[in-house]
Coordinates of C-alpha atoms in Angstrom, one line a residue:
M1 CA -1.5 12.9 -54.6
L2 CA -1.1 15.8 -52.2
L3 CA 0.5 15.7 -48.8
N4 CA -1.9 15.7 -45.8
P5 CA -1.1 19.0 -44.1
K6 CA -1.6 17.4 -40.6
I7 CA 1.7 15.6 -41.1
L8 CA 3.5 18.9 -40.7
D9 CA 2.6 18.8 -37.0
V10 CA 4.6 15.6 -36.4
I11 CA 7.3 15.5 -39.1
A12 CA 10.7 17.2 -38.7
C13 CA 14.0 17.6 -40.5
P14 CA 16.0 14.4 -40.0
I15 CA 19.2 16.4 -39.4
C16 CA 18.2 19.1 -36.9
K17 CA 14.7 18.0 -35.9
G18 CA 13.5 21.5 -36.9
K19 CA 10.2 22.5 -38.5
L20 CA 9.7 21.8 -42.2
H21 CA 7.8 24.0 -44.6
Y22 CA 5.5 22.5 -47.3
D23 CA 6.0 23.7 -50.9
K24 CA 2.8 22.6 -52.5
Q25 CA 3.8 23.6 -56.0
G26 CA 7.2 21.9 -55.9
Q27 CA 5.9 19.0 -53.8
V28 CA 8.8 19.2 -51.4
L29 CA 9.3 19.7 -47.7
I30 CA 11.9 22.4 -46.9
C31 CA 14.3 22.8 -44.0
K32 CA 15.2 26.5 -44.1
F33 CA 18.0 26.0 -41.5
H34 CA 19.9 23.5 -43.5
K35 CA 18.6 24.8 -46.9
L36 CA 17.5 21.3 -48.0
S37 CA 14.4 20.1 -49.8
F38 CA 12.9 16.6 -49.3
P39 CA 10.8 15.3 -52.1
I40 CA 7.2 14.1 -51.7
K41 CA 6.2 11.2 -53.9
N42 CA 2.6 10.0 -54.2
G43 CA 1.8 12.0 -51.0
V44 CA 4.6 10.4 -49.0
P45 CA 7.6 12.5 -47.8
I46 CA 10.9 10.9 -48.6
M47 CA 13.1 11.9 -45.7
Q48 CA 16.3 10.2 -46.5
I49 CA 19.2 12.6 -46.4
Q50 CA 20.6 11.1 -49.6
Q51 CA 17.3 12.1 -51.4
A52 CA 17.5 15.8 -50.2
K53 CA 18.5 18.6 -52.6
S54 CA 20.5 21.6 -51.6
L55 CA 18.9 25.0 -51.9
F56 CA 20.3 28.5 -52.0
I57 CA 18.6 31.8 -51.1
N58 CA 17.6 34.1 -54.0
S59 CA 16.3 37.3 -52.5
T60 CA 13.6 36.0 -50.1
N61 CA 13.0 32.7 -51.9
L62 CA 14.7 29.3 -51.6
V63 CA 15.6 27.8 -55.0
E64 CA 17.1 24.4 -55.8
K65 CA 20.7 24.3 -56.8
H66 CA 21.4 23.0 -60.3

């Protein structure tokens, strides 16, 4: 199930309250400021900080740390 794009108008990073970016392929919401990705499960964003994954910048792309 895909995320409803209208939710991006009202949802924010739980840490900085900043704008989140939707990665449709990875099914995650990304906070570029904190370099975190929040998973989307069955169309529902999981915004718990404990569920977030750290990202690093590879050229111009954000990639999950392994």
